[in-house]
Coordinates of C-alpha atoms in Angstrom, one line a residue:
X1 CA 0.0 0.0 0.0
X2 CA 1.2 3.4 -1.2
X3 CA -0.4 6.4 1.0
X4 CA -0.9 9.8 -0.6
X5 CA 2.4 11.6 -0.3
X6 CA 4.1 8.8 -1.6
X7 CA 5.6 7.5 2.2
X8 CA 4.4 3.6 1.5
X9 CA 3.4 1.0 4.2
X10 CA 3.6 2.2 7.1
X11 CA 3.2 0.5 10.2
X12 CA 3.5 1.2 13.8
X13 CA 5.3 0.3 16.8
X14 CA 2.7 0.1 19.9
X15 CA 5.0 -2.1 22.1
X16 CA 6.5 0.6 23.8
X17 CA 4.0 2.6 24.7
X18 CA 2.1 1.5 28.0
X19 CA -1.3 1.5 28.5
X20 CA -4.5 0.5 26.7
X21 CA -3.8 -0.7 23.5
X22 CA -5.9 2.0 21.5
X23 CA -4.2 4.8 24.1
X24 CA -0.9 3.2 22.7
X25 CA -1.5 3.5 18.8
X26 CA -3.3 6.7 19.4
X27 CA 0.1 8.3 20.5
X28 CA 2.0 6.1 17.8
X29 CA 0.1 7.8 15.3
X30 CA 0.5 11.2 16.9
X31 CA 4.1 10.7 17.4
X32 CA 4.9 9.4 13.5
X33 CA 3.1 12.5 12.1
X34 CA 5.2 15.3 14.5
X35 CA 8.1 13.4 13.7
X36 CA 7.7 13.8 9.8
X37 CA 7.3 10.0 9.8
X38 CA 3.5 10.3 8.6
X39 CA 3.7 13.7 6.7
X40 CA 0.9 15.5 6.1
X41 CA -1.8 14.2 3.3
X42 CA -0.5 10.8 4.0
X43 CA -3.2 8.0 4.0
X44 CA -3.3 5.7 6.9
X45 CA -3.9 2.0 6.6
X46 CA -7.2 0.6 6.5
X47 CA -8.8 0.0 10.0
X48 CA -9.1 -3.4 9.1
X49 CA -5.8 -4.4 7.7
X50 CA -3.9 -2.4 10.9
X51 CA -5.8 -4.4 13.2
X52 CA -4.4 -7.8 12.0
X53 CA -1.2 -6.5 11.5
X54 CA -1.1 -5.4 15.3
X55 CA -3.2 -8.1 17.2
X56 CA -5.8 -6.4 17.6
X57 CA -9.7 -5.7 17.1
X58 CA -11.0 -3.5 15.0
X59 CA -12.6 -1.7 17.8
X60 CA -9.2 -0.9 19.1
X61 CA -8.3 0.5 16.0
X62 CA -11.5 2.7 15.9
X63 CA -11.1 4.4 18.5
X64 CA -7.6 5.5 18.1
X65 CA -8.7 7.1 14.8
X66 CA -11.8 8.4 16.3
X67 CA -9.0 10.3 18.9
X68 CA -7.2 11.6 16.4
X69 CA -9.7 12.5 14.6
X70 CA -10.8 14.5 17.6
X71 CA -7.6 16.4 18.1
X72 CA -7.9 17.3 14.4
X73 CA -4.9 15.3 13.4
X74 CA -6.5 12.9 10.6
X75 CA -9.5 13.2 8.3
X76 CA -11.7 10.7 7.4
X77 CA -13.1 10.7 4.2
X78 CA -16.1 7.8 3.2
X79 CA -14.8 5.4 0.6
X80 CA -11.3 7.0 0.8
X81 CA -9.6 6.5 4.0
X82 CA -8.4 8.0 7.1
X83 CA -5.8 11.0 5.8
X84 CA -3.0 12.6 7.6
X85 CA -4.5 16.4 7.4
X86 CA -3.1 19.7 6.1
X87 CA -3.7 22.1 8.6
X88 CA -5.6 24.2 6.7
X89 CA -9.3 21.4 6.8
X90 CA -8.9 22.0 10.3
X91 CA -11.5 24.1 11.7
X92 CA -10.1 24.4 15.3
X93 CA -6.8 25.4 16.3
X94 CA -4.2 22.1 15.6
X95 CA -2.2 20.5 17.8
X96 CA 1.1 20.2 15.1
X97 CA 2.8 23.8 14.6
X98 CA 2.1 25.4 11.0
X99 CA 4.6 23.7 8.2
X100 CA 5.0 22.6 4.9
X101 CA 3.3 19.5 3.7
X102 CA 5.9 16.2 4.2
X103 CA 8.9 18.8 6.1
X104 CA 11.0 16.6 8.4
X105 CA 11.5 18.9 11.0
X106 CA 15.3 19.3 12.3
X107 CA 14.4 22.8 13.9
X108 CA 12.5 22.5 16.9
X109 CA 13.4 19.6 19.9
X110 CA 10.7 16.8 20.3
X111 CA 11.3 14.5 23.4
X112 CA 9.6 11.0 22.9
X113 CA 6.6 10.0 24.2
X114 CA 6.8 6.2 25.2
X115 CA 6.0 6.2 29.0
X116 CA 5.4 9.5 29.5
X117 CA 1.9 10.3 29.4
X118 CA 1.6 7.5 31.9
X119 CA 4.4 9.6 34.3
X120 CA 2.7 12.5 33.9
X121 CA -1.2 10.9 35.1
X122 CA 0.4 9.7 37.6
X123 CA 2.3 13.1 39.3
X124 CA -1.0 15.3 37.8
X125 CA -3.0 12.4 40.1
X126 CA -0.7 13.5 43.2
X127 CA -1.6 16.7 42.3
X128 CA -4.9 16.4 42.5
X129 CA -4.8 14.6 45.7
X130 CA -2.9 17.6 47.0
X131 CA -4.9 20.4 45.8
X132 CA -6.9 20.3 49.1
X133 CA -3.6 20.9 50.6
X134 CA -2.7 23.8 48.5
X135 CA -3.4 28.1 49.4
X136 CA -5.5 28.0 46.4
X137 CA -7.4 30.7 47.7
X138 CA -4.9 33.4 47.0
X139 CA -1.9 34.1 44.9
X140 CA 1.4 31.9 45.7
X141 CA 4.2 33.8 46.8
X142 CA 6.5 35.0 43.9
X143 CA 9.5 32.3 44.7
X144 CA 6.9 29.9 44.2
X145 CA 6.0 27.6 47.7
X146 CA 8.5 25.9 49.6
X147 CA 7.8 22.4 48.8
X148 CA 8.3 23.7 45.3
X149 CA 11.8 25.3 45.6
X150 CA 12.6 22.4 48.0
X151 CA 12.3 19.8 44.7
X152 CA 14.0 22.3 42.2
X153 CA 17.1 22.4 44.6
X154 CA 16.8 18.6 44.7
X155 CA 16.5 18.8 40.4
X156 CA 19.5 21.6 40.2
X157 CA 21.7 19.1 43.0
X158 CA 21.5 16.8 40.0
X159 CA 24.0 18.8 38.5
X160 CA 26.5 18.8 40.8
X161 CA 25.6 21.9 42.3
X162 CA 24.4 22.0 46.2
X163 CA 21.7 24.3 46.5
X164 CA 19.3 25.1 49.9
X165 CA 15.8 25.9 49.2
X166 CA 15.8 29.5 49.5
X167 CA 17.8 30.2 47.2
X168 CA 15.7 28.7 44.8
X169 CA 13.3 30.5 42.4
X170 CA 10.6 28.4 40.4
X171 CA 9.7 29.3 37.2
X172 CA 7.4 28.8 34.5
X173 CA 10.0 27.4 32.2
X174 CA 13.6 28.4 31.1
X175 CA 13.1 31.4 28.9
X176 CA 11.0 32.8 31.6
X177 CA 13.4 32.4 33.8
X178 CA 16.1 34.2 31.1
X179 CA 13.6 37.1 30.5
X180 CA 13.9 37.5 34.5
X181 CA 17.5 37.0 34.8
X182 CA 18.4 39.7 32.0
X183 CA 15.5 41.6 33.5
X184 CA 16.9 42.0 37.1
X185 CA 20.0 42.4 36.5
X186 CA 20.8 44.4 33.2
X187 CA 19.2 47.7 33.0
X188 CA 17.4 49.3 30.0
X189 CA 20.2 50.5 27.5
X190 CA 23.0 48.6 29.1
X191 CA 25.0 46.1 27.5
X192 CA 24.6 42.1 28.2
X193 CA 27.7 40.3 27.1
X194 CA 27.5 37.0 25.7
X195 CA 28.8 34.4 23.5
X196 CA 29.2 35.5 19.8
X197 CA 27.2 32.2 19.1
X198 CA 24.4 31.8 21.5
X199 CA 20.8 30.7 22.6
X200 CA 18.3 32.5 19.7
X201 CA 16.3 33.4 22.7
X202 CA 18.8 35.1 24.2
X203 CA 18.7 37.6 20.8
X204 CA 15.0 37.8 21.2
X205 CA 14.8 39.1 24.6
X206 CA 17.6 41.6 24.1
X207 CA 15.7 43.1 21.1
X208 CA 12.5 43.0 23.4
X209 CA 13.9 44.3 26.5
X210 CA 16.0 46.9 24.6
X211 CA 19.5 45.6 26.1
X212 CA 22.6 46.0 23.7
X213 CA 24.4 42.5 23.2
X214 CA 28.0 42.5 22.9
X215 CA 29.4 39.4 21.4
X216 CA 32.7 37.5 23.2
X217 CA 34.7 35.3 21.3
X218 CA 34.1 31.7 21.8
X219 CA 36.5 28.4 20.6
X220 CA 35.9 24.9 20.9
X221 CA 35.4 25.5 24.6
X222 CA 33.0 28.0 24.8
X223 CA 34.1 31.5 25.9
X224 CA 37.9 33.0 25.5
X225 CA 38.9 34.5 28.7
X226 CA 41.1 37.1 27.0
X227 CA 38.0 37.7 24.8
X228 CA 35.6 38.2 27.6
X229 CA 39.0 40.6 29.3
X230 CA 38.3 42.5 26.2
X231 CA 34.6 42.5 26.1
X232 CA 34.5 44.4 29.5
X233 CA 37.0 47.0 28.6
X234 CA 35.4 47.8 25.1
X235 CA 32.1 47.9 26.4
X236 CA 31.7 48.2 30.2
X237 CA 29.1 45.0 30.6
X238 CA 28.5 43.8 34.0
X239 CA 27.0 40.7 33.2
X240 CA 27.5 37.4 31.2
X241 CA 25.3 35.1 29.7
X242 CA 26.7 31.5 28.6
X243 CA 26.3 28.3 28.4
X244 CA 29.6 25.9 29.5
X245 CA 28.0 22.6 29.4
X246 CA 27.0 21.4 25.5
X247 CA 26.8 25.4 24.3
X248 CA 23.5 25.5 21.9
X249 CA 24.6 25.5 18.9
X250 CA 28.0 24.5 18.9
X251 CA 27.7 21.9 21.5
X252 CA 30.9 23.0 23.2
X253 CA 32.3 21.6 26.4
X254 CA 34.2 24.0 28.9
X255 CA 36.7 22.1 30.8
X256 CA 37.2 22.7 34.6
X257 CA 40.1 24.2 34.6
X258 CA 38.4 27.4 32.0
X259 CA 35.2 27.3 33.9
X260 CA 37.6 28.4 37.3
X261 CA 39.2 30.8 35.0
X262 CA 35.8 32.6 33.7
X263 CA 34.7 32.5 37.8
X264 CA 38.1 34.2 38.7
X265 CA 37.4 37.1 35.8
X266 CA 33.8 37.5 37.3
X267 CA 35.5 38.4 40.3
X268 CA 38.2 40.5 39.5
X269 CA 35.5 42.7 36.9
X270 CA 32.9 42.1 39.3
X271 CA 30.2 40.4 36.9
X272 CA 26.8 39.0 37.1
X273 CA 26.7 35.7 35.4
X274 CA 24.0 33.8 34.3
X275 CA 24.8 30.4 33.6
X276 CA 22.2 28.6 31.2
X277 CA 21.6 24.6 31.7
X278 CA 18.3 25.0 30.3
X279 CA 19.5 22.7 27.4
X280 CA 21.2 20.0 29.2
X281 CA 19.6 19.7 32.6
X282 CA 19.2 15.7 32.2
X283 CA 23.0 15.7 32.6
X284 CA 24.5 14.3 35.6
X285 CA 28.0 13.3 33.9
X286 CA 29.6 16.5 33.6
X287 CA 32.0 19.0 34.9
X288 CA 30.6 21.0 37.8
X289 CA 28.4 24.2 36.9
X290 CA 30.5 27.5 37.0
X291 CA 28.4 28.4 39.7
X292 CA 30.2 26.1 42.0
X293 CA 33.4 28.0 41.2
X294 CA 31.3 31.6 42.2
X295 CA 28.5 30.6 44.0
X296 CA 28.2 34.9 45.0
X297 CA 27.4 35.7 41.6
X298 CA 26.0 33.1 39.3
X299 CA 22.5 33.1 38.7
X300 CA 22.0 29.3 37.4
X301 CA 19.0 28.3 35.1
X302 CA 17.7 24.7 35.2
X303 CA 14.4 23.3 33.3
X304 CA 12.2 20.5 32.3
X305 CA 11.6 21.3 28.7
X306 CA 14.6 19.0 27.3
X307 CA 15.4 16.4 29.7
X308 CA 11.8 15.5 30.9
X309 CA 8.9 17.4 28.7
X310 CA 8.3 20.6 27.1
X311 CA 4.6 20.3 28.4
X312 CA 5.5 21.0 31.8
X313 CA 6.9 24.7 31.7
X314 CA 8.7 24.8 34.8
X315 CA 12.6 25.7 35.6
X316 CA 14.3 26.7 38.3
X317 CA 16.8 29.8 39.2
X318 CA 19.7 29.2 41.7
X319 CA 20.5 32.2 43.0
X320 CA 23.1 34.5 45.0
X321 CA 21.9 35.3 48.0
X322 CA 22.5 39.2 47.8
X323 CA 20.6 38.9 44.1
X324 CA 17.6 36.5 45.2
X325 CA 15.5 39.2 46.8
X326 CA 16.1 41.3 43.3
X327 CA 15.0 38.3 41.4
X328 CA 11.6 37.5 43.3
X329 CA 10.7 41.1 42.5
X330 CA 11.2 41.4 39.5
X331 CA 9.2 38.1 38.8
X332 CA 6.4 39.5 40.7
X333 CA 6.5 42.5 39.0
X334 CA 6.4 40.8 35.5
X335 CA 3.6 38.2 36.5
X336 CA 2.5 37.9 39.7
X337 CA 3.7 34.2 40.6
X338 CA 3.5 31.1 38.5
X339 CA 0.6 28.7 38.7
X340 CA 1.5 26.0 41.5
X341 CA 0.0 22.9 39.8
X342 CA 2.6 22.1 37.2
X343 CA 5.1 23.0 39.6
X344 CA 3.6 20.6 42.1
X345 CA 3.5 18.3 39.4
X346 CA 6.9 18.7 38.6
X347 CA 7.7 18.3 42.1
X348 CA 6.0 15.1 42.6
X349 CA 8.3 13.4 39.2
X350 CA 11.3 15.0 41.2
X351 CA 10.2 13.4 44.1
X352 CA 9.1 9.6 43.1
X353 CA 12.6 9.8 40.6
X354 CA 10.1 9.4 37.5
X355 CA 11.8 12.7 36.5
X356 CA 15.1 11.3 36.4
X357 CA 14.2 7.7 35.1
X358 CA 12.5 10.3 31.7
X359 CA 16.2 12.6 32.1
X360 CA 18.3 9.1 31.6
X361 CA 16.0 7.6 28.6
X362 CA 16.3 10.8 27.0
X363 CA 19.7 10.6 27.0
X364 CA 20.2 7.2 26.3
X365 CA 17.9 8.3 23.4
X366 CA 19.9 11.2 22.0
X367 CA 23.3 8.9 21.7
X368 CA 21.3 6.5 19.9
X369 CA 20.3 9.1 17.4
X370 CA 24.2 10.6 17.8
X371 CA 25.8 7.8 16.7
X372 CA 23.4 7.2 13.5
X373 CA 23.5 10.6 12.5
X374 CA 27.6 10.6 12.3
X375 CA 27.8 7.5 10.6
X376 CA 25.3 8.9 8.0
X377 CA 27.2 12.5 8.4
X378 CA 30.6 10.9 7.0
X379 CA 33.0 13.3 5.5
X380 CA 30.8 16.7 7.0
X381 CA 32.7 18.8 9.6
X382 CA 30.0 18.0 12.5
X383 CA 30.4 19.5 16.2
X384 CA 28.3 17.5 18.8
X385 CA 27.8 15.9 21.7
X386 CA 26.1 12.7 22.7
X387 CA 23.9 15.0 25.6
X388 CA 23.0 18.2 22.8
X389 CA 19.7 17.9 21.7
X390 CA 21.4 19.0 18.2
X391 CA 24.2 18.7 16.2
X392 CA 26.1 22.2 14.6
X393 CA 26.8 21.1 10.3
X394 CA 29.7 23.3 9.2
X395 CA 28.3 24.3 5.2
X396 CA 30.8 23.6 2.3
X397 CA 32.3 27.6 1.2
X398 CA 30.0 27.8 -2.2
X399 CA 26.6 28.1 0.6
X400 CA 25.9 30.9 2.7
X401 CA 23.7 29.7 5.8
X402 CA 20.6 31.1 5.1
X403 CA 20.5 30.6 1.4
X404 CA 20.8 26.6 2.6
X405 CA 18.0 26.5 4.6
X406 CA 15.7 28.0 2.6
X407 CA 17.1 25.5 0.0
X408 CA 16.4 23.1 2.6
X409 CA 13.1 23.8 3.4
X410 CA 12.0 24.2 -0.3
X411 CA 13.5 20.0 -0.5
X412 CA 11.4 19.1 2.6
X413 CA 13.3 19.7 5.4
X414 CA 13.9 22.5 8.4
X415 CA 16.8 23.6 9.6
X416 CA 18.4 26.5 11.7
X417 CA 20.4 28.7 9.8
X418 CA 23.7 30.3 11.9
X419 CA 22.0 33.6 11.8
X420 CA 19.2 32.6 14.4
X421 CA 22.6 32.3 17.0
X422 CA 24.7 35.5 16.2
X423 CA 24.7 38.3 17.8
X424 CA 26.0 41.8 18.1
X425 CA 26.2 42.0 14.0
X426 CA 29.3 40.0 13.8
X427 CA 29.2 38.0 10.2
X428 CA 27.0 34.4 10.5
X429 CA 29.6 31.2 10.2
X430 CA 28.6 28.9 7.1
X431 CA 27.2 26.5 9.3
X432 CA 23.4 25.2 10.7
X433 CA 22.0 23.5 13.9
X434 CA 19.8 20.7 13.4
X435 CA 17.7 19.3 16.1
X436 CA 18.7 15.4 16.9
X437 CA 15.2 14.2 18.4
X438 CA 15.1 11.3 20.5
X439 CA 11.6 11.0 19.6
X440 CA 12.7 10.6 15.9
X441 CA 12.7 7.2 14.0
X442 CA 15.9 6.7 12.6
X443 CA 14.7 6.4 9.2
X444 CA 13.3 9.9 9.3
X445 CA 16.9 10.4 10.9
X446 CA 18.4 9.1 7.7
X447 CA 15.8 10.5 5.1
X448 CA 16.4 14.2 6.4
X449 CA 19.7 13.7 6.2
X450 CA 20.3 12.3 2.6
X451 CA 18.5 15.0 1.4
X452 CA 20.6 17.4 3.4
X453 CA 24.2 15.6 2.4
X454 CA 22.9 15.7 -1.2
X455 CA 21.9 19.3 -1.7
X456 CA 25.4 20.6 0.2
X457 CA 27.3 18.9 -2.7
X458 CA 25.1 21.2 -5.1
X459 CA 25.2 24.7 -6.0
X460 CA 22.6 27.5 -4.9
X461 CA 20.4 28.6 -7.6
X462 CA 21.7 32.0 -8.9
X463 CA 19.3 35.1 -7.7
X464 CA 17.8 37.4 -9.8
X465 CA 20.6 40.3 -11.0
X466 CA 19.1 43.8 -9.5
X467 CA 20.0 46.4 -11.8

């Protein structure tokens, strides 16, 4: 059988998803089609002939199409079959983010699914159980409660770093705990030094918050401490934003011995860092966090989103004591206080080690996908690391960055061009980050890939001569 777009026979994998059986191909189905597996337009297999393939009845079958139908995700049409649909049929708002019919996405992170809707009942059941237990009559203090900041210092201790409760902020995920960071402690019109390569977010937030970036020179270790020497003379910056452990893009790993260098500069310049783990929080193997090294003036940023789920937006903000008070503030100013449930939810994954049993899959997920993407990335200049949700493709001279994506995307595939990660108007490196999802089949891996390998060996289409 030969779908609509062309993808063939496809048939899923329901063993390792938990759960009733119709539950289990229900998020098979969901997780093919966010994965470009199943791209959009693609026909289904008849109810019937999936149901003998898997085991099952018919009924079981049913009523995993009748859920996706539900969430908009599939179209049934009578003597035709159960489509894959384009976004544009639906008529209420779609679960899957706006894109190109068949695009294997490479741009944005997707964590896998097996297990972890079953993780998540159970903490949102503890939460439930709890909410009699909960102030819900009035506003959560700023910091968020203390049984909350008590399980994001057990979360941040995961990294090495020893942390008491109240020095913990909770937060509603990691860029809202970057928008208060830069918030608290770089005023309007002053300059926020960072790596020359960074975070895209970080770019955004500067722009909205109107504070000047000043790009430092980074190497295969992340930030050059003469660079950063020089950064702070040229420009007067009192605070640094980086990322030592697996930098996003370039996946860069600071060593120890750099990471007690950058805390000595802090010192002698007297700098605010904010040190990012957003990225890489499911880590446990790793150097210590630069905080360690300057406990008194490193404000360090820990989340869910990539080592247990992006549906739980929750983080959490180490900070100095003399800054901590600052930092409550300003989050109350900006929104009150976060809701308590997902943090209590959070809390209770933290708590039962659910959370870290997701963290370690992930991981051992990501190397998996690692390893096949070098082996099908021979002869490309490739930074990674087995932890990085991504992988940063060095572009052959005869492609600029940006004219290769869009290239990309017009062949079927996204990808982040090295413009989305420079700042301070310093010239974009011919290079791209693409997103190495542990939720992604390796076949998708390997499709999005050949095409990629194959159009860096061509040359880009000549532009229109402006005269």
């Amino acid at each position: 059988m030969t779908d609509a777009a062309g993808a063939g026979v496809w048939t899923p994998d329901i063993s390792k998803f938990e759960g009733p059986r119709y539950l289990a191909l229900a998020s098979a189905i969901a997780e093919a089609i966010d994965s470009g597996e199943l791209p959009l337009g693609a026909q289904l297999p008849p109810q019937r002939d999936l149901a003998e393939q898997l085991g099952v009845t018919v009924g079981t079958v049913g009523r995993a199409y009748n859920i996706m139908k539900r969430r908009q995700l599939v179209s049934g049409e009578v003597g035709r079959g159960t489509f894959v649909c384009r976004g544009v049929e639906a008529t209420i708002p779609n679960y899957l983010p706006e894109r190109m019919p068949g695009t294997i996405d490479f741009a944005c992170y997707r964590s896998p699914v097996a297990g972890l809707s079953e993780e998540l009942a159970k903490a949102m059941a503890h939460a439930t159980a709890r909410a009699a237990l909960m102030p819900l009559h009035k506003y959560p203090p700023a910091e968020g409660l203390l049984t909350h900041r008590t399980a994001g210092a057990q979360w941040i201790r995961r990294s090495g770093l020893q942390v008491t409760p109240d020095r913990v902020v909770a937060c509603g995920g990691g860029q809202q705990a970057l928008l208060v960071a830069i918030s608290a402690t770089v005023g309007p019109g002053e300059t926020l030094l960072s790596e020359a390569l960074t975070y895209s977010g970080v770019n955004s937030l500067g722009a909205l918050l109107g504070r000047r970036l000043a790009p430092v020179a980074i190497d295969c270790e992340g930030i050059v401490p003469e660079a950063l020497e020089e950064a702070v003379a040229a420009t007067g910056g009192r605070c640094l934003y980086l990322q030592p452990t697996v930098h996003n893009p370039t996946a860069a790993m600071m060593s120890e011995k750099r990471r007690q260098r950058i805390a000595d500069l802090a010192r002698r310049f007297d700098l605010v860092l904010i040190e990012d783990d957003a990225a890489i929080s499911g880590m446990t193997e790793r150097p210590l966090p630069i905080a360690h090294f300057a406990p008194e003036r490193t404000i360090y940023l820990s989340s869910f989103g990539k080592s247990v789920t992006p549906a739980l937006r929750v983080a959490y903000m180490a900070s100095p004591p003399a800054l901590c008070e600052r930092l409550v503030h300003t989050l109350h100013a900006l929104m009150l206080a976060n809701a308590p449930l997902p943090l209590e939810i959070a809390g209770a994954m933290i708590a039962d080690g659910s959370a870290d049993a997701i963290a370690r899959h992930n991981l051992a997920e990501l190397r998996a996908r690692h390893e096949a993407a070098l082996k099908l990335l021979e002869g490309w200049k490739v930074s990674s690391h087995p932890a990085a949700f991504f992988q940063w493709l060095h572009l052959p001279a005869h492609w600029r960055a940006a004219e290769f994506c869009e290239a990309a995307h017009r062949e079927g595939v996204s990808v982040v061009p090295s413009e989305n990660f420079t700042i301070g108007g310093a010239t974009p490196p011919r290079a791209f980050r693409i997103s190495v999802n542990p939720a992604q089949k390796t076949s998708v891996l390997a499709k999005g890939l050949d095409i990629l390998t194959r159009l860096a060996r061509e040359r880009p289409q000549p532009r229109m001569a402006v005269v």
